[in-house]
Amino acid sequence: MRVTEGGVEFQVPDARDGASEGRGDGVFYNPTQELNRDVTVAVLRAYRDREPRADSYLDATTASGVRALRAANEGWDVTAADTDPDAVALARENAAAAGLAADVTVTERNANALMHESVFDVVDLDPFGTPIPFADAAFVGARDLVCVTATDTAPLCGAHFESGVRSYGAIPRNTEYHPEMGLRVLLSAMVRTAARYDIAARPVCSHVSRHYARTYLELDGRATRADECIDELGYVHHCEDCLARDAEWGLITHPPAECPACGSNRVVTAGPLWLGAIRDREFVAAVRDAVDDDMGEADRARRLLETVETELDEPTHYDQHRLCKQWGRSANAMDEFLGDLRAAGHDASRAHYGGTTFKTDADVEAIRVATAD
Ligand SMILES: [Zn+2]
């Protein structure tokens, strides 16, 4: 099956053998990730303005090579690695057919070994499942930027609790803000992994969908900067009865015995989570500007990036429908709801985690009062 993405044409395994829907026997290609790859190209464009020295790009698990080809098409010096000989053969064919063979080095190697031997300006981890097996080598083997996709959303958000604890060394909790929980568990693990090598890894762009979490971490080799990242880790105490939550910064937690808002003892604690900003506002604006109409998901990418740019930095979001259900109300229009919050003196913004999600500096009780009829 031939597919065109971002002006690059390539061959992927026929969908009929099931390979495009998962790992399967064939080479992995995931069409639902086109938006993710469009944003990647826009990030690579914007990043070049931010760090003009950046030139080399490693696609650590290249599969059919689509992400690598799209980076090469942008003028990056690309290395594409995979341990599957079928994937390597297909990626090579695709590079040749696209006229990019001179720009992409396709190699049948384990990316960890490759990153141990060579330094790349940008390393992209886009494996099937958790990126953890590649994280250590990536932070050592990358100079500027580490891009990470995690598709194991159930472990990340607490739906598969033990698996999440094992992979990420953090306690995830299954809350109504589970996509953000997953992202902050992932970011926490990445920040702690980099810090072990005295490297600061700070997210400059992140977004989450039902199927994956994606983040771009800019690196800084100063240990003091790594300390500053560690200072942005902490815990969220969440009341399962009234949905109140508190963030507590620091690696030592003091979970409350009961919910300070309603007195319930059904308070769960998640962490250590990344509690800091999930993106650099200015950079995300530049990424949005770098989206162009040749991209298949240009409209969605622009909308997504605009929301990511403008959402508040509170560590958790709320879901309007969940709150209204809690209070036995019918949900009104989001703009009206957010307008009521602002009229009451609170900051409020939409959030990119879903159409009814929002962020505010108001607590649950203040939201209820501000938005009451
Ligand atoms: Zn409570």
Coordinates of N, CA, C and O in Angstrom, one line a residue, residues 221-291:
G221 N 23.2 20.6 29.8 CA 24.2 19.8 30.4 C 24.7 20.4 31.8 O 25.7 19.9 32.3
R222 N 24.0 21.4 32.3 CA 24.4 21.9 33.6 C 23.7 21.2 34.7 O 22.5 21.2 34.7
A223 N 24.4 20.7 35.7 CA 23.8 20.0 36.8 C 22.9 20.8 37.6 O 21.8 20.4 38.1
T224 N 23.2 22.1 37.7 CA 22.3 23.0 38.5 C 20.9 23.1 37.8 O 19.9 23.3 38.4
R225 N 20.9 23.0 36.4 CA 19.7 23.1 35.7 C 18.9 21.8 35.9 O 17.7 21.8 36.0
A226 N 19.6 20.7 36.0 CA 19.0 19.4 36.4 C 18.3 19.5 37.8 O 17.2 18.9 38.0
D227 N 19.0 20.1 38.7 CA 18.4 20.3 40.0 C 17.1 21.1 39.9 O 16.2 20.8 40.6
E228 N 17.1 22.1 39.1 CA 15.9 22.9 39.0 C 14.7 22.1 38.4 O 13.6 22.3 38.8
C229 N 15.1 21.1 37.5 CA 14.0 20.2 37.0 C 13.5 19.3 38.1 O 12.3 19.1 38.3
I230 N 14.4 18.8 38.9 CA 14.0 17.9 40.1 C 13.1 18.7 41.0 O 12.1 18.1 41.5
D231 N 13.4 20.0 41.2 CA 12.5 20.8 42.1 C 11.1 21.0 41.5 O 10.2 21.4 42.3
E232 N 10.9 20.6 40.3 CA 9.5 20.7 39.7 C 8.8 19.4 39.8 O 7.7 19.3 39.2
L233 N 9.3 18.4 40.5 CA 8.6 17.2 40.7 C 7.8 17.2 42.0 O 8.2 18.0 42.9
G234 N 6.8 16.4 42.1 CA 6.0 16.4 43.3 C 4.8 15.5 43.2 O 4.8 14.6 42.4
Y235 N 3.8 15.7 44.0 CA 2.7 14.8 44.2 C 1.4 15.5 44.0 O 1.3 16.7 44.2
V236 N 0.4 14.7 43.6 CA -1.0 15.3 43.6 C -1.8 14.4 44.5 O -1.8 13.2 44.4
H237 N -2.5 15.1 45.5 CA -3.4 14.4 46.4 C -4.8 14.6 45.9 O -5.2 15.8 45.7
H238 N -5.5 13.5 45.6 CA -6.8 13.6 44.9 C -7.9 13.0 45.7 O -7.8 11.9 46.1
C239 N -9.0 13.7 45.9 CA -10.1 13.2 46.6 C -11.1 12.5 45.6 O -11.6 13.2 44.7
E240 N -11.3 11.2 45.8 CA -12.2 10.5 44.9 C -13.7 10.8 45.1 O -14.5 10.5 44.3
D241 N -14.0 11.5 46.2 CA -15.4 11.8 46.5 C -15.8 13.2 45.9 O -16.7 13.3 45.2
C242 N -15.0 14.2 46.2 CA -15.4 15.5 45.8 C -14.6 16.1 44.6 O -14.8 17.2 44.1
L243 N -13.6 15.3 44.2 CA -12.7 15.6 43.1 C -11.7 16.8 43.4 O -11.1 17.3 42.5
A244 N -11.6 17.2 44.6 CA -10.6 18.2 45.0 C -9.3 17.6 44.9 O -9.1 16.4 45.1
R245 N -8.3 18.5 44.5 CA -6.9 18.0 44.4 C -5.9 19.1 44.8 O -6.2 20.3 44.6
D246 N -4.8 18.6 45.4 CA -3.8 19.5 45.8 C -2.5 19.0 45.3 O -2.2 17.8 45.3
A247 N -1.6 20.0 44.7 CA -0.3 19.6 44.3 C 0.7 19.9 45.4 O 0.6 21.0 46.1
E248 N 1.7 19.0 45.6 CA 2.7 19.3 46.6 C 4.0 19.1 46.0 O 4.4 18.0 45.5
W249 N 4.8 20.2 45.9 CA 6.2 20.1 45.3 C 7.2 19.4 46.3 O 7.1 19.6 47.5
G250 N 8.1 18.7 45.7 CA 9.2 18.1 46.5 C 9.1 16.5 46.4 O 8.1 16.0 46.0
L251 N 10.2 15.9 46.7 CA 10.3 14.4 46.6 C 9.8 13.7 47.9 O 9.7 12.5 47.9
I252 N 9.6 14.5 48.9 CA 9.0 13.9 50.1 C 7.6 14.3 50.2 O 7.3 15.5 50.1
T253 N 6.7 13.3 50.3 CA 5.3 13.7 50.3 C 4.6 13.6 51.7 O 5.1 12.8 52.6
H254 N 3.6 14.4 51.9 CA 2.9 14.4 53.2 C 1.4 14.3 52.9 O 0.7 15.3 52.9
P255 N 1.0 13.1 52.5 CA -0.4 12.9 52.1 C -1.4 13.2 53.2 O -1.1 12.8 54.4
P256 N -2.4 14.0 53.0 CA -3.4 14.3 54.0 C -4.2 13.0 54.4 O -4.5 12.2 53.6
A257 N -4.5 12.9 55.7 CA -5.3 11.7 56.2 C -6.8 11.8 55.6 O -7.4 10.8 55.4
E258 N -7.2 13.0 55.5 CA -8.6 13.2 54.9 C -8.6 14.4 54.0 O -7.7 15.3 54.1
C259 N -9.6 14.5 53.1 CA -9.7 15.6 52.2 C -10.0 16.9 52.9 O -10.9 17.0 53.7
P260 N -9.1 17.9 52.7 CA -9.4 19.2 53.4 C -10.7 19.8 52.9 O -11.2 20.7 53.6
A261 N -11.2 19.4 51.7 CA -12.4 20.1 51.2 C -13.7 19.5 51.8 O -14.6 20.1 52.1
C262 N -13.7 18.1 51.8 CA -15.0 17.4 52.2 C -14.8 16.5 53.4 O -15.8 15.9 53.8
G263 N -13.6 16.2 53.9 CA -13.4 15.3 55.0 C -13.4 13.9 54.7 O -13.2 13.0 55.5
S264 N -13.5 13.5 53.4 CA -13.5 12.1 53.0 C -12.1 11.5 53.2 O -11.1 12.2 53.2
N265 N -12.1 10.2 53.5 CA -10.8 9.5 53.7 C -10.4 8.9 52.4 O -9.4 8.1 52.3
R266 N -11.1 9.1 51.3 CA -10.8 8.5 50.0 C -9.9 9.4 49.2 O -10.3 9.9 48.1
V267 N -8.8 9.7 49.8 CA -7.8 10.6 49.1 C -6.6 9.7 48.6 O -6.1 8.9 49.4
V268 N -6.3 9.8 47.3 CA -5.2 9.0 46.8 C -4.1 10.0 46.3 O -4.4 11.1 46.0
T269 N -2.9 9.5 46.4 CA -1.7 10.3 46.1 C -1.0 9.7 44.9 O -0.8 8.5 44.8
A270 N -0.7 10.6 43.9 CA 0.1 10.1 42.7 C 1.4 10.9 42.7 O 1.5 12.0 43.1
G271 N 2.5 10.2 42.2 CA 3.7 10.8 42.1 C 4.9 9.9 42.3 O 4.7 8.7 42.6
P272 N 6.1 10.4 42.2 CA 6.4 11.8 41.8 C 6.0 12.1 40.3 O 6.3 11.3 39.4
L273 N 5.3 13.2 40.2 CA 4.9 13.7 38.8 C 5.7 14.9 38.5 O 6.1 15.6 39.4
W274 N 5.8 15.2 37.2 CA 6.3 16.5 36.7 C 5.2 17.5 37.0 O 4.1 17.3 36.4
L275 N 5.4 18.5 37.8 CA 4.3 19.5 38.1 C 4.6 20.8 37.3 O 3.7 21.7 37.4
G276 N 5.7 20.9 36.6 CA 6.0 22.1 35.9 C 5.2 22.2 34.6 O 4.3 21.4 34.2
A277 N 5.6 23.3 33.8 CA 4.9 23.5 32.5 C 5.2 22.4 31.6 O 6.3 21.8 31.6
I278 N 4.3 22.0 30.8 CA 4.5 20.9 29.8 C 5.0 21.4 28.5 O 5.3 20.6 27.6
R279 N 5.2 22.7 28.4 CA 5.7 23.3 27.1 C 6.2 24.7 27.4 O 6.0 25.3 28.4
D280 N 7.0 25.2 26.4 CA 7.5 26.5 26.4 C 6.5 27.3 25.4 O 6.5 27.0 24.3
R281 N 5.8 28.2 26.0 CA 4.7 28.9 25.2 C 5.2 29.5 23.9 O 4.6 29.3 22.8
E282 N 6.4 30.2 24.0 CA 6.9 30.8 22.8 C 7.3 29.8 21.7 O 7.1 30.0 20.6
F283 N 7.9 28.7 22.2 CA 8.3 27.7 21.3 C 7.1 27.0 20.6 O 7.1 26.8 19.4
V284 N 6.0 26.8 21.3 CA 4.8 26.2 20.8 C 4.2 27.1 19.7 O 3.7 26.7 18.7
A285 N 4.3 28.4 20.0 CA 3.8 29.4 19.0 C 4.6 29.3 17.7 O 4.0 29.3 16.6
A286 N 5.9 29.1 17.9 CA 6.7 29.0 16.7 C 6.4 27.7 15.9 O 6.5 27.6 14.7
V287 N 6.2 26.6 16.7 CA 5.8 25.3 16.1 C 4.5 25.5 15.3 O 4.4 25.0 14.2
R288 N 3.5 26.2 15.9 CA 2.3 26.4 15.2 C 2.5 27.1 13.9 O 1.9 26.8 12.8
D289 N 3.3 28.1 13.9 CA 3.6 28.9 12.7 C 4.3 28.0 11.7 O 4.3 28.3 10.5
A290 N 5.0 27.0 12.1 CA 5.7 26.1 11.2 C 4.9 25.0 10.5 O 5.3 24.3 9.6
V291 N 3.6 24.9 11.0 CA 2.7 24.0 10.3 C 2.3 24.5 9.0 O 2.1 25.7 8.9

